Amino acid sequence: MFEPQASLFEQKGIGHVVASFGEASGKLPYTSYMSKQSYMKKNGDVLKRFTKAIYKAQLYVETHTAKETAELIAPYFEDTPVDLIEKVVDRYKGQHSYAVNPILEQDAWNNLQSVMKAAGELPKKADYKKLVNTTFSRDATK
């Protein structure tokens, strides 16, 4: 179950968080963005700005307290008390669940494929070098 729903269930006494998928699975590219090569060629400036914004947000979360981050994102979780959001952010920070940069490394890519294969959701492996372009993310972190 996704957060903060899992913690809301726990708070209401109708469930318990017993394990963290993120903690148990190792480093995974939980969220990624895809684009056609034609879009990248035509709109590289948009992708560059977008990736820099993602990196800026990642740096904010990494360098600010769970409380500061919770207060900032609270408007996106209207039905969740800010103190519960803070608890979730703190848990994720403690588990190192948040990426600290936008670069999709090959080890994380391979780990994701292992998880998907074990779940029966990946009929064959996908080639990192063919499908992953880290140009924008590497540029954003310079």
Short mmCIF file of N, CA and C in Angstrom, two decimals:
data_model
loop_
_atom_site.label_atom_id
_atom_site.label_comp_id
_atom_site.label_asym_id
_atom_site.label_seq_id
_atom_site.Cartn_x
_atom_site.Cartn_y
_atom_site.Cartn_z
N MET A 1 0.84 -1.16 0.00
CA MET A 1 0.00 0.00 0.00
C MET A 1 0.90 1.24 0.00
N PHE A 2 0.49 2.23 -0.73
CA PHE A 2 1.26 3.46 -0.82
C PHE A 2 1.05 4.34 0.41
N GLU A 3 2.04 5.16 0.69
CA GLU A 3 1.93 6.17 1.74
C GLU A 3 1.31 7.43 1.15
N PRO A 4 0.63 8.21 1.91
CA PRO A 4 0.45 8.06 3.35
C PRO A 4 -0.73 7.17 3.74
N GLN A 5 -1.35 6.50 2.77
CA GLN A 5 -2.53 5.68 3.06
C GLN A 5 -2.22 4.60 4.08
N ALA A 6 -1.06 3.95 3.96
CA ALA A 6 -0.71 2.89 4.91
C ALA A 6 -0.64 3.43 6.33
N SER A 7 -0.03 4.59 6.50
CA SER A 7 0.07 5.19 7.84
C SER A 7 -1.29 5.69 8.34
N LEU A 8 -2.15 6.14 7.44
CA LEU A 8 -3.51 6.53 7.83
C LEU A 8 -4.27 5.32 8.37
N PHE A 9 -4.15 4.17 7.68
CA PHE A 9 -4.81 2.95 8.15
C PHE A 9 -4.27 2.55 9.52
N GLU A 10 -2.96 2.68 9.68
CA GLU A 10 -2.34 2.33 10.95
C GLU A 10 -2.85 3.26 12.05
N GLN A 11 -2.91 4.56 11.76
CA GLN A 11 -3.38 5.54 12.73
C GLN A 11 -4.84 5.28 13.14
N LYS A 12 -5.65 4.82 12.19
CA LYS A 12 -7.06 4.54 12.47
C LYS A 12 -7.26 3.17 13.13
N GLY A 13 -6.19 2.40 13.25
CA GLY A 13 -6.29 1.08 13.88
C GLY A 13 -6.86 0.01 12.98
N ILE A 14 -6.87 0.23 11.67
CA ILE A 14 -7.42 -0.77 10.75
C ILE A 14 -6.33 -1.47 9.94
N GLY A 15 -5.09 -1.25 10.32
CA GLY A 15 -3.97 -1.90 9.63
C GLY A 15 -2.67 -1.60 10.34
N HIS A 16 -1.62 -2.29 9.93
CA HIS A 16 -0.30 -2.08 10.51
C HIS A 16 0.74 -2.14 9.41
N VAL A 17 1.70 -1.22 9.47
CA VAL A 17 2.84 -1.28 8.56
C VAL A 17 3.80 -2.29 9.16
N VAL A 18 4.00 -3.41 8.45
CA VAL A 18 4.85 -4.48 8.96
C VAL A 18 6.18 -4.57 8.24
N ALA A 19 6.25 -3.99 7.05
CA ALA A 19 7.49 -4.04 6.28
C ALA A 19 7.48 -2.92 5.25
N SER A 20 8.65 -2.58 4.80
CA SER A 20 8.80 -1.57 3.77
C SER A 20 9.34 -2.22 2.51
N PHE A 21 8.57 -2.13 1.44
CA PHE A 21 9.03 -2.67 0.17
C PHE A 21 10.34 -2.00 -0.24
N GLY A 22 10.41 -0.68 -0.08
CA GLY A 22 11.61 0.05 -0.46
C GLY A 22 12.83 -0.38 0.31
N GLU A 23 12.65 -0.64 1.59
CA GLU A 23 13.77 -1.08 2.43
C GLU A 23 14.18 -2.50 2.08
N ALA A 24 13.21 -3.38 1.84
CA ALA A 24 13.49 -4.78 1.58
C ALA A 24 14.04 -5.03 0.17
N SER A 25 13.69 -4.17 -0.76
CA SER A 25 14.05 -4.43 -2.16
C SER A 25 15.38 -3.86 -2.59
N GLY A 26 15.94 -2.95 -1.80
CA GLY A 26 17.18 -2.29 -2.22
C GLY A 26 16.88 -1.11 -3.12
N LYS A 27 17.91 -0.55 -3.71
CA LYS A 27 17.76 0.65 -4.52
C LYS A 27 17.02 0.33 -5.82
N LEU A 28 15.90 1.04 -6.00
CA LEU A 28 15.07 0.87 -7.19
C LEU A 28 14.73 2.22 -7.80
N PRO A 29 14.61 2.27 -9.11
CA PRO A 29 14.11 3.49 -9.75
C PRO A 29 12.59 3.49 -9.67
N TYR A 30 12.07 3.89 -8.50
CA TYR A 30 10.64 3.80 -8.25
C TYR A 30 9.84 4.66 -9.21
N THR A 31 10.34 5.84 -9.50
CA THR A 31 9.69 6.73 -10.45
C THR A 31 10.68 7.11 -11.52
N SER A 32 10.26 7.01 -12.76
CA SER A 32 11.13 7.44 -13.87
C SER A 32 10.25 8.09 -14.93
N TYR A 33 10.90 8.78 -15.82
CA TYR A 33 10.19 9.49 -16.88
C TYR A 33 10.69 9.00 -18.22
N MET A 34 9.76 8.82 -19.14
CA MET A 34 10.10 8.32 -20.46
C MET A 34 9.77 9.35 -21.52
N SER A 35 10.53 9.30 -22.59
CA SER A 35 10.31 10.22 -23.70
C SER A 35 10.76 9.56 -24.99
N LYS A 36 10.10 9.91 -26.06
CA LYS A 36 10.55 9.45 -27.37
C LYS A 36 11.82 10.20 -27.74
N GLN A 37 12.68 9.58 -28.52
CA GLN A 37 13.90 10.24 -28.97
C GLN A 37 13.57 11.49 -29.77
N SER A 38 12.52 11.44 -30.55
CA SER A 38 12.14 12.61 -31.34
C SER A 38 11.77 13.79 -30.44
N TYR A 39 11.12 13.52 -29.31
CA TYR A 39 10.77 14.58 -28.37
C TYR A 39 12.03 15.14 -27.73
N MET A 40 12.95 14.26 -27.37
CA MET A 40 14.20 14.71 -26.75
C MET A 40 14.98 15.63 -27.68
N LYS A 41 15.01 15.28 -28.95
CA LYS A 41 15.73 16.11 -29.93
C LYS A 41 15.07 17.47 -30.12
N LYS A 42 13.74 17.47 -30.16
CA LYS A 42 13.00 18.70 -30.44
C LYS A 42 12.84 19.57 -29.19
N ASN A 43 12.77 18.96 -28.02
CA ASN A 43 12.44 19.69 -26.78
C ASN A 43 13.48 19.47 -25.68
N GLY A 44 14.71 19.39 -26.06
CA GLY A 44 15.77 19.17 -25.08
C GLY A 44 15.80 20.22 -23.99
N ASP A 45 15.49 21.47 -24.35
CA ASP A 45 15.49 22.54 -23.35
C ASP A 45 14.42 22.31 -22.28
N VAL A 46 13.27 21.80 -22.68
CA VAL A 46 12.19 21.50 -21.73
C VAL A 46 12.64 20.38 -20.79
N LEU A 47 13.22 19.33 -21.36
CA LEU A 47 13.67 18.21 -20.55
C LEU A 47 14.81 18.62 -19.61
N LYS A 48 15.65 19.50 -20.08
CA LYS A 48 16.74 19.98 -19.24
C LYS A 48 16.19 20.73 -18.03
N ARG A 49 15.24 21.63 -18.25
CA ARG A 49 14.65 22.39 -17.15
C ARG A 49 13.86 21.47 -16.20
N PHE A 50 13.12 20.54 -16.78
CA PHE A 50 12.34 19.59 -15.98
C PHE A 50 13.26 18.77 -15.07
N THR A 51 14.34 18.26 -15.63
CA THR A 51 15.26 17.43 -14.86
C THR A 51 15.96 18.25 -13.78
N LYS A 52 16.30 19.49 -14.08
CA LYS A 52 16.90 20.36 -13.06
C LYS A 52 15.92 20.61 -11.92
N ALA A 53 14.63 20.76 -12.24
CA ALA A 53 13.61 20.96 -11.21
C ALA A 53 13.48 19.72 -10.33
N ILE A 54 13.51 18.56 -10.94
CA ILE A 54 13.44 17.31 -10.17
C ILE A 54 14.64 17.23 -9.22
N TYR A 55 15.82 17.53 -9.74
CA TYR A 55 17.03 17.48 -8.92
C TYR A 55 16.97 18.49 -7.78
N LYS A 56 16.47 19.67 -8.06
CA LYS A 56 16.33 20.71 -7.03
C LYS A 56 15.41 20.20 -5.91
N ALA A 57 14.33 19.55 -6.27
CA ALA A 57 13.41 18.99 -5.27
C ALA A 57 14.10 17.87 -4.47
N GLN A 58 14.86 17.04 -5.15
CA GLN A 58 15.58 15.97 -4.46
C GLN A 58 16.58 16.54 -3.45
N LEU A 59 17.28 17.59 -3.85
CA LEU A 59 18.22 18.23 -2.93
C LEU A 59 17.50 18.85 -1.74
N TYR A 60 16.34 19.43 -1.99
CA TYR A 60 15.55 20.02 -0.90
C TYR A 60 15.21 18.95 0.14
N VAL A 61 14.67 17.85 -0.32
CA VAL A 61 14.28 16.77 0.60
C VAL A 61 15.50 16.26 1.36
N GLU A 62 16.61 16.12 0.67
CA GLU A 62 17.83 15.60 1.29
C GLU A 62 18.39 16.56 2.35
N THR A 63 18.25 17.86 2.15
CA THR A 63 18.91 18.84 3.02
C THR A 63 17.97 19.52 4.02
N HIS A 64 16.71 19.17 4.01
CA HIS A 64 15.76 19.77 4.94
C HIS A 64 15.17 18.69 5.84
N THR A 65 14.60 19.14 6.94
CA THR A 65 14.02 18.20 7.90
C THR A 65 12.74 17.59 7.34
N ALA A 66 12.36 16.49 7.95
CA ALA A 66 11.10 15.85 7.57
C ALA A 66 9.93 16.81 7.80
N LYS A 67 10.01 17.59 8.85
CA LYS A 67 8.95 18.55 9.15
C LYS A 67 8.85 19.61 8.05
N GLU A 68 9.98 20.15 7.63
CA GLU A 68 9.98 21.17 6.57
C GLU A 68 9.41 20.61 5.26
N THR A 69 9.83 19.40 4.93
CA THR A 69 9.33 18.77 3.71
C THR A 69 7.84 18.48 3.83
N ALA A 70 7.41 17.98 4.98
CA ALA A 70 5.99 17.66 5.20
C ALA A 70 5.13 18.91 5.06
N GLU A 71 5.57 19.99 5.64
CA GLU A 71 4.81 21.24 5.54
C GLU A 71 4.71 21.72 4.10
N LEU A 72 5.75 21.52 3.33
CA LEU A 72 5.76 21.94 1.94
C LEU A 72 4.81 21.10 1.08
N ILE A 73 4.76 19.80 1.31
CA ILE A 73 3.95 18.91 0.46
C ILE A 73 2.54 18.68 0.99
N ALA A 74 2.27 19.13 2.20
CA ALA A 74 0.96 18.88 2.83
C ALA A 74 -0.24 19.26 1.95
N PRO A 75 -0.20 20.36 1.20
CA PRO A 75 -1.36 20.69 0.37
C PRO A 75 -1.72 19.61 -0.67
N TYR A 76 -0.78 18.74 -0.98
CA TYR A 76 -1.05 17.66 -1.95
C TYR A 76 -1.68 16.44 -1.30
N PHE A 77 -1.77 16.47 0.03
CA PHE A 77 -2.35 15.38 0.79
C PHE A 77 -3.41 15.97 1.72
N GLU A 78 -4.47 16.50 1.13
CA GLU A 78 -5.49 17.26 1.86
C GLU A 78 -6.12 16.50 3.02
N ASP A 79 -6.25 15.19 2.91
CA ASP A 79 -6.93 14.41 3.94
C ASP A 79 -5.98 13.83 4.98
N THR A 80 -4.72 14.27 4.96
CA THR A 80 -3.72 13.70 5.86
C THR A 80 -3.14 14.78 6.76
N PRO A 81 -3.16 14.57 8.06
CA PRO A 81 -2.58 15.55 8.98
C PRO A 81 -1.08 15.72 8.71
N VAL A 82 -0.60 16.95 8.85
CA VAL A 82 0.80 17.23 8.53
C VAL A 82 1.76 16.45 9.42
N ASP A 83 1.36 16.17 10.66
CA ASP A 83 2.26 15.40 11.53
C ASP A 83 2.41 13.95 11.04
N LEU A 84 1.40 13.41 10.41
CA LEU A 84 1.50 12.07 9.85
C LEU A 84 2.37 12.09 8.59
N ILE A 85 2.22 13.12 7.79
CA ILE A 85 3.09 13.27 6.60
C ILE A 85 4.55 13.37 7.05
N GLU A 86 4.79 14.12 8.11
CA GLU A 86 6.15 14.24 8.65
C GLU A 86 6.69 12.87 9.06
N LYS A 87 5.85 12.07 9.71
CA LYS A 87 6.26 10.73 10.14
C LYS A 87 6.66 9.87 8.92
N VAL A 88 5.87 9.95 7.87
CA VAL A 88 6.15 9.17 6.66
C VAL A 88 7.45 9.65 6.01
N VAL A 89 7.60 10.97 5.87
CA VAL A 89 8.82 11.53 5.27
C VAL A 89 10.03 11.13 6.10
N ASP A 90 9.92 11.20 7.41
CA ASP A 90 11.02 10.82 8.28
C ASP A 90 11.38 9.34 8.10
N ARG A 91 10.36 8.49 8.01
CA ARG A 91 10.60 7.06 7.80
C ARG A 91 11.32 6.84 6.47
N TYR A 92 10.84 7.46 5.42
CA TYR A 92 11.46 7.31 4.10
C TYR A 92 12.89 7.82 4.10
N LYS A 93 13.12 8.96 4.75
CA LYS A 93 14.48 9.50 4.83
C LYS A 93 15.39 8.54 5.58
N GLY A 94 14.90 7.99 6.66
CA GLY A 94 15.68 7.05 7.46
C GLY A 94 16.02 5.77 6.71
N GLN A 95 15.16 5.38 5.82
CA GLN A 95 15.37 4.17 5.01
C GLN A 95 16.16 4.46 3.74
N HIS A 96 16.44 5.72 3.50
CA HIS A 96 17.11 6.16 2.26
C HIS A 96 16.28 5.77 1.04
N SER A 97 14.97 5.92 1.16
CA SER A 97 14.05 5.59 0.06
C SER A 97 14.03 6.66 -1.02
N TYR A 98 14.32 7.89 -0.65
CA TYR A 98 14.29 8.98 -1.63
C TYR A 98 15.60 9.02 -2.42
N ALA A 99 15.47 9.18 -3.72
CA ALA A 99 16.67 9.34 -4.55
C ALA A 99 17.29 10.70 -4.25
N VAL A 100 18.59 10.77 -4.28
CA VAL A 100 19.28 12.04 -4.02
C VAL A 100 19.73 12.73 -5.30
N ASN A 101 19.50 12.07 -6.42
CA ASN A 101 19.76 12.68 -7.73
C ASN A 101 18.90 11.97 -8.77
N PRO A 102 18.77 12.57 -9.95
CA PRO A 102 17.87 12.00 -10.97
C PRO A 102 18.53 10.97 -11.90
N ILE A 103 19.71 10.52 -11.57
CA ILE A 103 20.44 9.61 -12.47
C ILE A 103 19.96 8.17 -12.25
N LEU A 104 19.51 7.53 -13.31
CA LEU A 104 19.10 6.13 -13.25
C LEU A 104 20.34 5.27 -13.52
N GLU A 105 20.92 4.75 -12.45
CA GLU A 105 22.14 3.93 -12.56
C GLU A 105 21.78 2.52 -13.00
N GLN A 106 22.74 1.87 -13.65
CA GLN A 106 22.50 0.54 -14.19
C GLN A 106 22.21 -0.49 -13.09
N ASP A 107 22.85 -0.38 -11.94
CA ASP A 107 22.58 -1.34 -10.85
C ASP A 107 21.12 -1.27 -10.39
N ALA A 108 20.59 -0.05 -10.28
CA ALA A 108 19.18 0.12 -9.89
C ALA A 108 18.26 -0.42 -10.97
N TRP A 109 18.60 -0.17 -12.23
CA TRP A 109 17.85 -0.69 -13.38
C TRP A 109 17.80 -2.22 -13.32
N ASN A 110 18.94 -2.84 -13.08
CA ASN A 110 19.01 -4.30 -13.01
C ASN A 110 18.21 -4.84 -11.82
N ASN A 111 18.27 -4.13 -10.70
CA ASN A 111 17.51 -4.55 -9.52
C ASN A 111 16.01 -4.49 -9.80
N LEU A 112 15.57 -3.43 -10.46
CA LEU A 112 14.15 -3.32 -10.82
C LEU A 112 13.73 -4.50 -11.69
N GLN A 113 14.56 -4.85 -12.65
CA GLN A 113 14.21 -5.97 -13.53
C GLN A 113 14.17 -7.29 -12.77
N SER A 114 15.05 -7.45 -11.79
CA SER A 114 15.02 -8.67 -10.96
C SER A 114 13.72 -8.76 -10.17
N VAL A 115 13.29 -7.64 -9.60
CA VAL A 115 12.03 -7.60 -8.85
C VAL A 115 10.86 -7.92 -9.78
N MET A 116 10.85 -7.29 -10.96
CA MET A 116 9.76 -7.52 -11.91
C MET A 116 9.75 -8.97 -12.41
N LYS A 117 10.91 -9.54 -12.64
CA LYS A 117 11.00 -10.93 -13.09
C LYS A 117 10.48 -11.87 -12.01
N ALA A 118 10.88 -11.62 -10.75
CA ALA A 118 10.43 -12.47 -9.63
C ALA A 118 8.92 -12.39 -9.47
N ALA A 119 8.33 -11.25 -9.83
CA ALA A 119 6.87 -11.08 -9.72
C ALA A 119 6.15 -11.64 -10.95
N GLY A 120 6.89 -12.12 -11.93
CA GLY A 120 6.28 -12.64 -13.14
C GLY A 120 5.78 -11.56 -14.08
N GLU A 121 6.32 -10.34 -13.95
CA GLU A 121 5.85 -9.21 -14.75
C GLU A 121 6.83 -8.79 -15.84
N LEU A 122 7.92 -9.53 -16.02
CA LEU A 122 8.92 -9.15 -17.02
C LEU A 122 9.24 -10.35 -17.89
N PRO A 123 8.70 -10.37 -19.12
CA PRO A 123 8.94 -11.52 -19.99
C PRO A 123 10.39 -11.66 -20.44
N LYS A 124 11.10 -10.53 -20.60
CA LYS A 124 12.52 -10.60 -20.95
C LYS A 124 13.20 -9.32 -20.49
N LYS A 125 14.50 -9.40 -20.28
CA LYS A 125 15.26 -8.24 -19.79
C LYS A 125 15.35 -7.17 -20.87
N ALA A 126 15.39 -5.93 -20.41
CA ALA A 126 15.51 -4.77 -21.29
C ALA A 126 16.93 -4.22 -21.17
N ASP A 127 17.51 -3.85 -22.29
CA ASP A 127 18.89 -3.38 -22.33
C ASP A 127 19.01 -1.94 -21.84
N TYR A 128 19.73 -1.77 -20.75
CA TYR A 128 19.94 -0.45 -20.15
C TYR A 128 20.54 0.52 -21.16
N LYS A 129 21.59 0.10 -21.83
CA LYS A 129 22.30 1.00 -22.76
C LYS A 129 21.43 1.41 -23.94
N LYS A 130 20.47 0.59 -24.28
CA LYS A 130 19.59 0.91 -25.41
C LYS A 130 18.42 1.81 -24.98
N LEU A 131 17.94 1.65 -23.75
CA LEU A 131 16.72 2.33 -23.33
C LEU A 131 16.91 3.50 -22.37
N VAL A 132 18.04 3.59 -21.71
CA VAL A 132 18.23 4.62 -20.70
C VAL A 132 19.21 5.68 -21.21
N ASN A 133 18.76 6.92 -21.14
CA ASN A 133 19.59 8.06 -21.53
C ASN A 133 19.74 8.94 -20.28
N THR A 134 20.94 9.02 -19.77
CA THR A 134 21.18 9.81 -18.55
C THR A 134 21.79 11.18 -18.85
N THR A 135 21.77 11.58 -20.09
CA THR A 135 22.38 12.86 -20.46
C THR A 135 21.78 14.02 -19.67
N PHE A 136 20.47 14.14 -19.65
CA PHE A 136 19.82 15.26 -18.96
C PHE A 136 20.07 15.20 -17.46
N SER A 137 19.98 14.00 -16.88
CA SER A 137 20.17 13.88 -15.43
C SER A 137 21.61 14.15 -15.03
N ARG A 138 22.55 13.70 -15.81
CA ARG A 138 23.97 13.97 -15.50
C ARG A 138 24.27 15.46 -15.65
N ASP A 139 23.70 16.09 -16.67
CA ASP A 139 23.89 17.53 -16.84
C ASP A 139 23.27 18.32 -15.69
N ALA A 140 22.12 17.87 -15.22
CA ALA A 140 21.43 18.58 -14.14
C ALA A 140 22.22 18.56 -12.84
N THR A 141 23.02 17.55 -12.63
CA THR A 141 23.75 17.41 -11.37
C THR A 141 25.12 18.07 -11.39
N LYS A 142 25.49 18.67 -12.49
CA LYS A 142 26.80 19.34 -12.58
C LYS A 142 26.77 20.68 -11.88
#
